[in-house]
Amino acid sequence: MTDINKFDQIKDWYVSNFTKFESKLNGQSKTFLHDIRKDALTKFKELHFPTIKDEEWKYTNVAPLLKDNFQLPQYINKTVIDEKFIYNNSFTDFDYDRIVFVNGKFSPENSIIGELPKGAVISSLEDAIKNNPELVRKYIGKHTKVDNAFVAMNLTYSTDGIFVYLPKGQMLERPLQVFFVSGSDEDKVLSIPRNLIIAEEGSAAKFIVNYVGTGSNQYFTNTLTEIHAADNSNIDYIKLQDELKNSFHIDHTFVYQEKGNIFNHYSFAFGASISRTDVSSVLDNENIECHFYGIYLGTGKQHIDHHTFVDHAKPNCMSNEIYKGILDDESRGVFNGQIMVRPDAQKTNAYQSNKTVLLSDKANIDTIPQLEIFANDVKCSHGATIGKLDQEAYFYIRSRGVEDKIAQSMLIHAFAADVIEAVNIEPMRDQLNHKLFEKLNRVEI
């Protein structure tokens, strides 16, 4: 039996559960989102889960994700988490608001949201559909590309996630920490958050999005985020993927940028057995900036995949991508960065860099930069390097009497520094550095 046939059997099982799923939706089955959900189910039936024969997935084998039938959270008892768990997984030493989702469902008892600017909304998507239906209807799904079964699965079975609306000229004074906690002691759970962020003209916000795990069972997080960034808005989106090592994580983020918007996306991928982060952005007017930063850290037999797509649709815009990989043991990384410069996108300035350090002879990386340029007045460059820690620098440090483990840690710290220093929340930088060395089980510098 081929992988496609095996995967289709799993897909058919998920599809067959839709009627049971509908019966547990209560009032949600009568909302416009359910019509979108049923359209997605049709796409889900048509699409297949990707195999290594699919060009976009050739380096990431998703078969381990599809060996088991993960249960939707509606079918299992609620997972309870306490304040200590949230605090231990938080970034601290600065003021912030907090919204928590457990297995994709809003957890009001764990969420703390202070006073917001006039007209701003931070809520669950489920509540937003009740309280702001026209706003949700206007934006949801407008820029989502449904090209594989994971996206279609999310759109079919998601019932909740974060909703943020920033009115014209308003700024969130405090960063918003978002927690997606997945897992259960009862069963293998499928967590499917769907998130929508709308930033109107001249608005600004910082988001810290934490994906973490709990419980003794394997779980699967399949998440999707849509971000609409209007003229002259400014958005920082910092994602920490720190799932449990026995879990799976698939993430699709779709960004639509308008004139003068500055969008910063940071991906820190430390957890999960197999993870894939897809982030794509359309630069659909002039004077837009798009910055993608990432650090992926692999130990054991982790597999960490990043795919980026920057679509320069209009002139006079710039994009900048810097991804760093640190891979130890038998871990494997994948980086595929695509830049599209369309015929109208003259004066584009696009840069992409992917550098990976292999700390073990058995670690591996596949890096695939892709440029498609259809304009002639552009500045576009990309580079990729793969190697071990700088041996010349290592021997120089050792010659100064520094012991071996500290010398290696100094070089790792220097390698990751430019990505960590790009984070615009100063107290987070030391805490990210601490997490990095904690995951590597190395002396912290």
CSV table of C-alpha atoms in Angstrom, one decimal:
chain,number,residue,atom,x,y,z
A,1,MET,CA,0.0,0.0,0.0
A,2,THR,CA,1.4,3.4,-1.0
A,3,ASP,CA,1.7,6.3,1.5
A,4,ILE,CA,-1.0,8.1,-0.4
A,5,ASN,CA,-3.4,5.2,0.1
A,6,LYS,CA,-2.5,4.9,3.8
A,7,PHE,CA,-2.9,8.6,4.3
A,8,ASP,CA,-6.2,8.6,2.5
A,9,GLN,CA,-7.5,6.0,4.9
A,10,ILE,CA,-6.6,8.2,7.8
A,11,LYS,CA,-8.2,11.2,6.1
A,12,ASP,CA,-11.3,9.2,5.5
A,13,TRP,CA,-11.5,8.5,9.2
A,14,TYR,CA,-11.3,12.2,10.1
A,15,VAL,CA,-13.9,13.0,7.4
A,16,SER,CA,-16.3,10.3,8.7
A,17,ASN,CA,-16.2,12.0,12.1
A,18,PHE,CA,-17.7,15.2,10.8
A,19,THR,CA,-21.3,14.3,11.6
A,20,LYS,CA,-20.4,13.5,15.2
A,21,PHE,CA,-18.4,16.7,15.4
A,22,GLU,CA,-21.4,18.7,14.1
A,23,SER,CA,-23.6,17.3,16.8
A,24,LYS,CA,-21.4,18.8,19.5
A,25,LEU,CA,-21.2,22.3,18.0
A,26,ASN,CA,-24.4,23.5,19.7
A,27,GLY,CA,-25.0,27.1,18.5
A,28,GLN,CA,-21.9,27.1,16.3
A,29,SER,CA,-23.6,25.0,13.7
A,30,LYS,CA,-25.9,27.9,12.9
A,31,THR,CA,-23.1,30.5,12.3
A,32,PHE,CA,-21.6,31.6,9.0
A,33,LEU,CA,-18.4,30.0,10.1
A,34,HIS,CA,-20.0,26.6,9.8
A,35,ASP,CA,-20.8,27.3,6.2
A,36,ILE,CA,-17.1,28.0,5.7
A,37,ARG,CA,-16.4,24.8,7.7
A,38,LYS,CA,-18.5,22.7,5.3
A,39,ASP,CA,-16.8,24.2,2.3
A,40,ALA,CA,-13.5,23.3,3.9
A,41,LEU,CA,-14.8,19.7,4.4
A,42,THR,CA,-15.3,19.4,0.6
A,43,LYS,CA,-11.7,20.6,0.0
A,44,PHE,CA,-10.5,18.2,2.7
A,45,LYS,CA,-12.1,15.3,0.9
A,46,GLU,CA,-10.4,16.4,-2.4
A,47,LEU,CA,-6.9,17.0,-1.0
A,48,HIS,CA,-4.5,14.5,0.3
A,49,PHE,CA,-2.0,14.6,3.2
A,50,PRO,CA,1.4,15.4,1.6
A,51,THR,CA,4.0,12.7,1.0
A,52,ILE,CA,7.7,13.0,0.3
A,53,LYS,CA,6.7,12.8,-3.4
A,54,ASP,CA,5.2,16.3,-3.1
A,55,GLU,CA,7.9,18.9,-3.9
A,56,GLU,CA,6.9,21.2,-1.0
A,57,TRP,CA,7.1,18.3,1.5
A,58,LYS,CA,9.9,16.1,0.0
A,59,TYR,CA,12.2,16.5,3.0
A,60,THR,CA,9.5,16.1,5.7
A,61,ASN,CA,7.8,12.7,6.1
A,62,VAL,CA,4.5,13.2,7.9
A,63,ALA,CA,3.7,9.4,8.2
A,64,PRO,CA,4.4,9.4,12.0
A,65,LEU,CA,1.7,12.0,12.4
A,66,LEU,CA,-0.8,9.8,10.6
A,67,LYS,CA,-0.2,6.5,12.3
A,68,ASP,CA,-2.8,7.3,15.0
A,69,ASN,CA,-6.3,8.7,15.1
A,70,PHE,CA,-6.0,11.7,17.3
A,71,GLN,CA,-9.2,12.7,19.1
A,72,LEU,CA,-10.9,16.1,18.9
A,73,PRO,CA,-11.0,17.9,22.2
A,74,GLN,CA,-14.8,17.7,22.2
A,75,TYR,CA,-14.6,14.0,22.7
A,76,ILE,CA,-12.4,14.0,25.8
A,77,ASN,CA,-12.6,15.5,29.3
A,78,LYS,CA,-11.3,19.0,29.7
A,79,THR,CA,-7.5,19.3,30.5
A,80,VAL,CA,-7.0,21.5,33.6
A,81,ILE,CA,-3.9,23.6,33.9
A,82,ASP,CA,-3.0,25.8,36.8
A,83,GLU,CA,-1.3,29.2,37.3
A,84,LYS,CA,2.0,27.7,38.1
A,85,PHE,CA,2.1,25.9,34.8
A,86,ILE,CA,1.3,29.1,32.9
A,87,TYR,CA,3.8,31.1,34.9
A,88,ASN,CA,6.6,28.6,34.3
A,89,ASN,CA,6.0,28.8,30.6
A,90,SER,CA,5.7,32.6,30.5
A,91,PHE,CA,8.2,35.3,29.5
A,92,THR,CA,8.4,37.6,32.5
A,93,ASP,CA,9.8,40.8,34.0
A,94,PHE,CA,7.6,43.1,31.9
A,95,ASP,CA,3.9,44.0,31.8
A,96,TYR,CA,1.7,41.9,29.5
A,97,ASP,CA,-1.8,40.7,28.9
A,98,ARG,CA,-2.5,37.0,28.6
A,99,ILE,CA,-5.0,34.8,26.8
A,100,VAL,CA,-4.9,31.0,27.1
A,101,PHE,CA,-6.3,28.2,25.0
A,102,VAL,CA,-6.3,24.6,26.1
A,103,ASN,CA,-6.5,22.0,23.3
A,104,GLY,CA,-7.7,24.8,21.1
A,105,LYS,CA,-10.5,26.1,23.4
A,106,PHE,CA,-10.5,29.4,25.2
A,107,SER,CA,-9.7,29.1,28.9
A,108,PRO,CA,-11.1,32.3,30.6
A,109,GLU,CA,-10.0,31.1,34.1
A,110,ASN,CA,-6.4,31.3,33.0
A,111,SER,CA,-6.6,34.5,30.9
A,112,ILE,CA,-5.9,38.0,32.2
A,113,ILE,CA,-6.7,41.0,30.0
A,114,GLY,CA,-6.4,44.5,31.3
A,115,GLU,CA,-7.9,47.7,30.0
A,116,LEU,CA,-7.6,48.0,26.2
A,117,PRO,CA,-7.6,51.0,23.8
A,118,LYS,CA,-11.0,52.3,22.7
A,119,GLY,CA,-12.5,49.9,20.2
A,120,ALA,CA,-9.8,47.2,20.5
A,121,VAL,CA,-10.9,43.6,21.0
A,122,ILE,CA,-9.0,40.6,22.4
A,123,SER,CA,-11.2,37.6,22.6
A,124,SER,CA,-11.7,34.0,21.5
A,125,LEU,CA,-12.7,33.6,17.9
A,126,GLU,CA,-15.9,31.8,19.1
A,127,ASP,CA,-16.9,34.9,21.1
A,128,ALA,CA,-16.0,37.2,18.2
A,129,ILE,CA,-18.3,35.4,15.9
A,130,LYS,CA,-21.1,36.1,18.4
A,131,ASN,CA,-20.2,39.7,19.3
A,132,ASN,CA,-18.5,41.0,16.1
A,133,PRO,CA,-19.8,38.7,13.3
A,134,GLU,CA,-19.5,41.3,10.4
A,135,LEU,CA,-15.9,42.0,11.3
A,136,VAL,CA,-15.0,38.3,11.4
A,137,ARG,CA,-16.9,37.7,8.2
A,138,LYS,CA,-15.1,40.5,6.4
A,139,TYR,CA,-11.6,39.2,7.0
A,140,ILE,CA,-11.6,35.5,7.8
A,141,GLY,CA,-10.3,33.2,5.1
A,142,LYS,CA,-9.6,36.1,2.7
A,143,HIS,CA,-5.9,35.2,2.2
A,144,THR,CA,-5.7,31.6,3.3
A,145,LYS,CA,-4.3,29.2,0.7
A,146,VAL,CA,-5.9,25.8,1.0
A,147,ASP,CA,-3.4,23.6,-0.8
A,148,ASN,CA,-2.9,20.6,1.5
A,149,ALA,CA,-5.0,18.5,3.8
A,150,PHE,CA,-3.5,19.9,7.0
A,151,VAL,CA,-4.9,23.4,6.1
A,152,ALA,CA,-8.3,21.9,5.1
A,153,MET,CA,-8.4,19.9,8.3
A,154,ASN,CA,-7.9,23.0,10.4
A,155,LEU,CA,-10.6,24.9,8.5
A,156,THR,CA,-13.0,21.9,8.9
A,157,TYR,CA,-12.6,21.1,12.6
A,158,SER,CA,-11.4,24.3,14.3
A,159,THR,CA,-13.9,25.9,16.6
A,160,ASP,CA,-11.9,28.5,18.4
A,161,GLY,CA,-8.6,30.4,18.6
A,162,ILE,CA,-7.6,34.0,19.2
A,163,PHE,CA,-9.3,37.0,17.7
A,164,VAL,CA,-7.7,40.4,17.9
A,165,TYR,CA,-9.0,43.7,16.4
A,166,LEU,CA,-7.0,46.9,16.5
A,167,PRO,CA,-8.9,50.0,15.4
A,168,LYS,CA,-7.3,52.8,13.4
A,169,GLY,CA,-4.5,54.5,15.2
A,170,GLN,CA,-4.7,52.4,18.4
A,171,MET,CA,-1.7,50.6,20.0
A,172,LEU,CA,-1.7,47.8,22.5
A,173,GLU,CA,0.4,49.3,25.4
A,174,ARG,CA,1.4,45.8,26.6
A,175,PRO,CA,2.5,42.8,24.7
A,176,LEU,CA,-0.1,40.1,24.5
A,177,GLN,CA,1.1,36.6,25.5
A,178,VAL,CA,-1.0,33.9,23.9
A,179,PHE,CA,-0.8,30.3,25.1
A,180,PHE,CA,-1.8,27.3,23.2
A,181,VAL,CA,-1.5,24.4,25.6
A,182,SER,CA,-2.1,21.0,24.1
A,183,GLY,CA,-2.2,17.5,25.5
A,184,SER,CA,-4.1,15.1,27.8
A,185,ASP,CA,-3.6,12.3,30.3
A,186,GLU,CA,-6.8,10.7,28.9
A,187,ASP,CA,-6.2,10.3,25.2
A,188,LYS,CA,-4.2,11.4,22.2
A,189,VAL,CA,-5.7,14.8,21.4
A,190,LEU,CA,-5.8,16.9,18.2
A,191,SER,CA,-5.6,20.6,19.0
A,192,ILE,CA,-6.8,22.8,16.1
A,193,PRO,CA,-6.7,26.6,16.9
A,194,ARG,CA,-7.7,29.0,14.2
A,195,ASN,CA,-6.5,32.6,14.8
A,196,LEU,CA,-7.4,36.0,13.2
A,197,ILE,CA,-5.6,39.2,13.8
A,198,ILE,CA,-6.8,42.5,12.2
A,199,ALA,CA,-4.6,45.6,12.5
A,200,GLU,CA,-6.3,48.7,11.1
A,201,GLU,CA,-4.4,51.7,9.7
A,202,GLY,CA,-1.7,53.1,12.0
A,203,SER,CA,-2.2,50.5,14.7
A,204,ALA,CA,0.5,48.6,16.5
A,205,ALA,CA,0.9,45.5,18.7
A,206,LYS,CA,3.3,42.9,19.9
A,207,PHE,CA,2.3,39.3,20.2
A,208,ILE,CA,4.2,36.5,22.0
A,209,VAL,CA,2.6,33.2,21.0
A,210,ASN,CA,3.6,30.2,23.1
A,211,TYR,CA,2.9,26.6,22.0
A,212,VAL,CA,3.5,24.2,24.9
A,213,GLY,CA,2.4,20.8,26.0
A,214,THR,CA,1.1,18.9,29.0
A,215,GLY,CA,-0.1,15.4,29.9
A,216,SER,CA,1.4,12.0,29.3
A,217,ASN,CA,0.0,11.2,25.9
A,218,GLN,CA,1.2,12.1,22.4
A,219,TYR,CA,-0.7,14.9,20.8
A,220,PHE,CA,-0.9,16.8,17.5
A,221,THR,CA,-1.2,20.6,17.2
A,222,ASN,CA,-2.5,21.8,13.8
A,223,THR,CA,-2.8,25.6,13.9
A,224,LEU,CA,-3.6,28.3,11.4
A,225,THR,CA,-3.2,32.1,11.7
A,226,GLU,CA,-4.4,34.9,9.5
A,227,ILE,CA,-3.0,38.4,9.9
A,228,HIS,CA,-4.3,41.5,8.1
A,229,ALA,CA,-2.0,44.4,8.5
A,230,ALA,CA,-3.4,47.7,7.1
A,231,ASP,CA,-1.6,50.9,6.0
A,232,ASN,CA,1.2,52.0,8.3
A,233,SER,CA,0.5,49.5,11.0
A,234,ASN,CA,3.3,47.8,12.9
A,235,ILE,CA,3.1,44.2,14.1
A,236,ASP,CA,5.6,42.0,15.9
A,237,TYR,CA,4.7,38.3,16.1
A,238,ILE,CA,7.0,36.2,18.2
A,239,LYS,CA,6.3,32.5,18.1
A,240,LEU,CA,7.9,30.0,20.6
A,241,GLN,CA,7.2,26.4,19.6
A,242,ASP,CA,8.2,24.5,22.7
A,243,GLU,CA,5.9,21.5,22.4
A,244,LEU,CA,6.6,18.2,24.2
A,245,LYS,CA,9.2,16.1,22.5
A,246,ASN,CA,6.7,13.3,21.7
A,247,SER,CA,4.3,15.7,20.0
A,248,PHE,CA,3.7,16.9,16.4
A,249,HIS,CA,3.2,20.5,15.3
A,250,ILE,CA,2.0,21.9,12.0
A,251,ASP,CA,1.6,25.7,11.6
A,252,HIS,CA,0.4,27.8,8.7
A,253,THR,CA,0.5,31.6,9.0
A,254,PHE,CA,-0.9,33.8,6.2
A,255,VAL,CA,0.0,37.6,6.3
A,256,TYR,CA,-1.5,40.3,4.1
A,257,GLN,CA,0.4,43.6,4.2
A,258,GLU,CA,-0.8,47.0,3.0
A,259,LYS,CA,1.0,50.3,2.3
A,260,GLY,CA,3.7,51.2,4.8
A,261,ASN,CA,3.1,48.2,7.1
A,262,ILE,CA,6.1,46.8,9.0
A,263,PHE,CA,5.7,43.2,10.0
A,264,ASN,CA,8.2,41.2,12.0
A,265,HIS,CA,7.8,37.5,12.4
A,266,TYR,CA,10.1,35.5,14.8
A,267,SER,CA,10.1,31.7,15.0
A,268,PHE,CA,11.8,29.9,17.8
A,269,ALA,CA,11.4,26.2,17.2
A,270,PHE,CA,12.6,24.2,20.1
A,271,GLY,CA,10.1,21.4,20.7
A,272,ALA,CA,8.1,18.6,19.1
A,273,SER,CA,9.2,15.4,17.5
A,274,ILE,CA,8.2,16.6,14.0
A,275,SER,CA,7.3,20.3,13.4
A,276,ARG,CA,6.7,22.4,10.4
A,277,THR,CA,6.2,26.1,10.3
A,278,ASP,CA,4.9,27.7,7.1
A,279,VAL,CA,4.7,31.5,7.0
A,280,SER,CA,3.8,33.5,3.9
A,281,SER,CA,3.2,37.2,3.3
A,282,VAL,CA,1.9,39.2,0.4
A,283,LEU,CA,3.3,42.7,0.1
A,284,ASP,CA,0.4,44.3,-1.8
A,285,ASN,CA,1.3,48.0,-1.8
A,286,GLU,CA,4.4,50.2,-1.6
A,287,ASN,CA,6.8,51.0,1.2
A,288,ILE,CA,6.2,47.8,3.0
A,289,GLU,CA,8.7,46.0,5.2
A,290,CYS,CA,8.6,42.3,5.9
A,291,HIS,CA,11.1,40.7,8.4
A,292,PHE,CA,11.3,37.0,9.1
A,293,TYR,CA,13.7,35.7,11.8
A,294,GLY,CA,14.1,32.2,13.1
A,295,ILE,CA,16.1,29.9,15.3
A,296,TYR,CA,15.5,26.2,15.0
A,297,LEU,CA,17.1,23.9,17.6
A,298,GLY,CA,17.3,20.2,17.3
A,299,THR,CA,18.4,17.4,19.6
A,300,GLY,CA,17.7,13.7,19.7
A,301,LYS,CA,15.9,12.7,16.5
A,302,GLN,CA,13.8,15.9,16.2
A,303,HIS,CA,12.7,17.0,12.7
A,304,ILE,CA,12.2,20.8,12.3
A,305,ASP,CA,11.0,22.3,9.0
A,306,HIS,CA,10.6,26.0,8.1
A,307,HIS,CA,9.0,27.1,4.9
A,308,THR,CA,8.7,30.8,4.0
A,309,PHE,CA,7.1,32.6,1.1
A,310,VAL,CA,7.4,36.3,0.5
A,311,ASP,CA,5.3,37.6,-2.4
A,312,HIS,CA,6.5,41.0,-3.6
A,313,ALA,CA,3.5,42.1,-5.6
A,314,LYS,CA,4.1,45.9,-5.7
A,315,PRO,CA,7.2,48.2,-6.0
A,316,ASN,CA,9.4,49.9,-3.4
A,317,CYS,CA,9.2,47.2,-0.7
A,318,MET,CA,11.8,45.3,1.2
A,319,SER,CA,12.0,41.9,2.8
A,320,ASN,CA,14.6,40.4,5.1
A,321,GLU,CA,14.9,36.8,6.3
A,322,ILE,CA,17.5,35.5,8.7
A,323,TYR,CA,17.2,31.9,9.9
A,324,LYS,CA,19.7,30.1,12.1
A,325,GLY,CA,19.8,26.4,12.8
A,326,ILE,CA,21.6,24.6,15.7
A,327,LEU,CA,21.4,20.8,15.2
A,328,ASP,CA,22.8,18.2,17.6
A,329,ASP,CA,22.6,14.4,17.9
A,330,GLU,CA,20.6,12.9,15.0
A,331,SER,CA,18.3,15.8,14.5
A,332,ARG,CA,17.3,17.2,11.1
A,333,GLY,CA,16.4,20.6,9.9
A,334,VAL,CA,14.7,21.8,6.7
A,335,PHE,CA,14.6,25.4,5.4
A,336,ASN,CA,12.9,26.3,2.2
A,337,GLY,CA,12.7,30.1,1.6
A,338,GLN,CA,10.8,31.3,-1.5
A,339,ILE,CA,10.9,34.9,-2.7
A,340,MET,CA,8.6,35.9,-5.6
A,341,VAL,CA,9.1,39.3,-7.3
A,342,ARG,CA,6.3,40.1,-9.6
A,343,PRO,CA,6.6,42.2,-12.8
A,344,ASP,CA,5.1,45.3,-11.1
A,345,ALA,CA,7.5,45.0,-8.1
A,346,GLN,CA,10.3,47.3,-9.3
A,347,LYS,CA,12.7,48.7,-6.7
A,348,THR,CA,12.3,45.5,-4.6
A,349,ASN,CA,15.0,44.9,-2.0
A,350,ALA,CA,15.0,41.3,-0.8
A,351,TYR,CA,17.5,39.4,1.3
A,352,GLN,CA,17.5,35.9,2.6
A,353,SER,CA,20.1,34.1,4.8
A,354,ASN,CA,20.0,30.6,6.3
A,355,LYS,CA,23.0,29.4,8.4
A,356,THR,CA,23.1,26.1,10.2
A,357,VAL,CA,25.6,24.8,12.7
A,358,LEU,CA,25.9,21.0,13.0
A,359,LEU,CA,27.1,20.0,16.5
A,360,SER,CA,27.1,16.3,15.6
A,361,ASP,CA,28.3,14.2,12.7
A,362,LYS,CA,24.8,12.6,12.5
A,363,ALA,CA,22.8,15.9,12.4
A,364,ASN,CA,21.6,17.0,9.0
A,365,ILE,CA,20.1,20.0,7.2
A,366,ASP,CA,18.3,20.5,3.9
A,367,THR,CA,18.3,24.1,2.8
A,368,ILE,CA,16.6,25.3,-0.4
A,369,PRO,CA,16.6,29.0,-1.3
A,370,GLN,CA,14.3,29.9,-4.2
A,371,LEU,CA,14.1,33.2,-6.0
A,372,GLU,CA,11.6,33.9,-8.8
A,373,ILE,CA,12.2,37.4,-10.2
A,374,PHE,CA,10.1,38.9,-13.0
A,375,ALA,CA,11.2,42.5,-12.5
A,376,ASN,CA,14.5,44.0,-13.7
A,377,ASP,CA,15.2,46.8,-11.3
A,378,VAL,CA,15.6,44.9,-8.0
A,379,LYS,CA,18.2,44.0,-5.4
A,380,CYS,CA,17.8,40.3,-4.4
A,381,SER,CA,20.3,38.1,-2.7
A,382,HIS,CA,20.3,34.9,-0.7
A,383,GLY,CA,22.9,32.7,1.0
A,384,ALA,CA,23.1,29.5,2.9
A,385,THR,CA,26.0,28.0,4.9
A,386,ILE,CA,26.3,24.7,6.7
A,387,GLY,CA,29.1,23.7,9.0
A,388,LYS,CA,30.5,23.1,12.4
A,389,LEU,CA,31.3,25.7,15.0
A,390,ASP,CA,34.1,28.1,13.9
A,391,GLN,CA,37.2,26.0,14.7
A,392,GLU,CA,39.6,29.0,14.4
A,393,ALA,CA,37.6,31.0,16.9
A,394,TYR,CA,37.2,27.9,19.1
A,395,PHE,CA,41.0,27.3,19.3
A,396,TYR,CA,41.6,31.0,20.0
A,397,ILE,CA,39.1,30.9,22.9
A,398,ARG,CA,40.7,27.7,24.2
A,399,SER,CA,44.1,29.2,24.0
A,400,ARG,CA,43.0,31.9,26.5
A,401,GLY,CA,42.4,29.2,29.1
A,402,VAL,CA,38.6,28.8,28.6
A,403,GLU,CA,37.4,25.2,29.1
A,404,ASP,CA,35.9,23.2,26.3
A,405,LYS,CA,32.2,23.4,27.1
A,406,ILE,CA,32.3,27.1,27.8
A,407,ALA,CA,34.2,27.8,24.6
A,408,GLN,CA,31.5,25.9,22.6
A,409,SER,CA,28.7,27.7,24.4
A,410,MET,CA,30.3,31.1,23.7
A,411,LEU,CA,30.4,30.3,20.0
A,412,ILE,CA,26.7,29.0,20.0
A,413,HIS,CA,25.7,32.2,21.8
A,414,ALA,CA,27.5,34.4,19.2
A,415,PHE,CA,26.0,32.4,16.4
A,416,ALA,CA,22.4,32.9,17.6
A,417,ALA,CA,22.8,36.5,18.9
A,418,ASP,CA,21.7,38.5,15.9
A,419,VAL,CA,18.3,36.8,15.8
A,420,ILE,CA,17.7,37.0,19.5
A,421,GLU,CA,18.8,40.6,19.6
A,422,ALA,CA,16.3,41.5,16.9
A,423,VAL,CA,13.5,40.8,19.4
A,424,ASN,CA,12.0,44.1,20.4
A,425,ILE,CA,11.1,43.2,24.0
A,426,GLU,CA,14.4,43.4,25.9
A,427,PRO,CA,13.6,41.1,28.9
A,428,MET,CA,12.8,38.3,26.5
A,429,ARG,CA,16.3,38.2,25.1
A,430,ASP,CA,18.0,36.7,28.1
A,431,GLN,CA,15.1,34.3,28.6
A,432,LEU,CA,15.3,33.1,25.1
A,433,ASN,CA,19.0,32.6,25.5
A,434,HIS,CA,18.4,30.6,28.6
A,435,LYS,CA,15.8,28.4,26.9
A,436,LEU,CA,18.2,27.8,24.1
A,437,PHE,CA,21.0,26.5,26.3
A,438,GLU,CA,18.5,24.6,28.5
A,439,LYS,CA,17.3,22.7,25.5
A,440,LEU,CA,20.8,22.0,24.3
A,441,ASN,CA,21.8,20.9,27.8
A,442,ARG,CA,24.9,23.0,27.6
A,443,VAL,CA,26.6,25.6,29.8
A,444,GLU,CA,24.7,28.9,29.5
A,445,ILE,CA,26.6,32.0,28.4
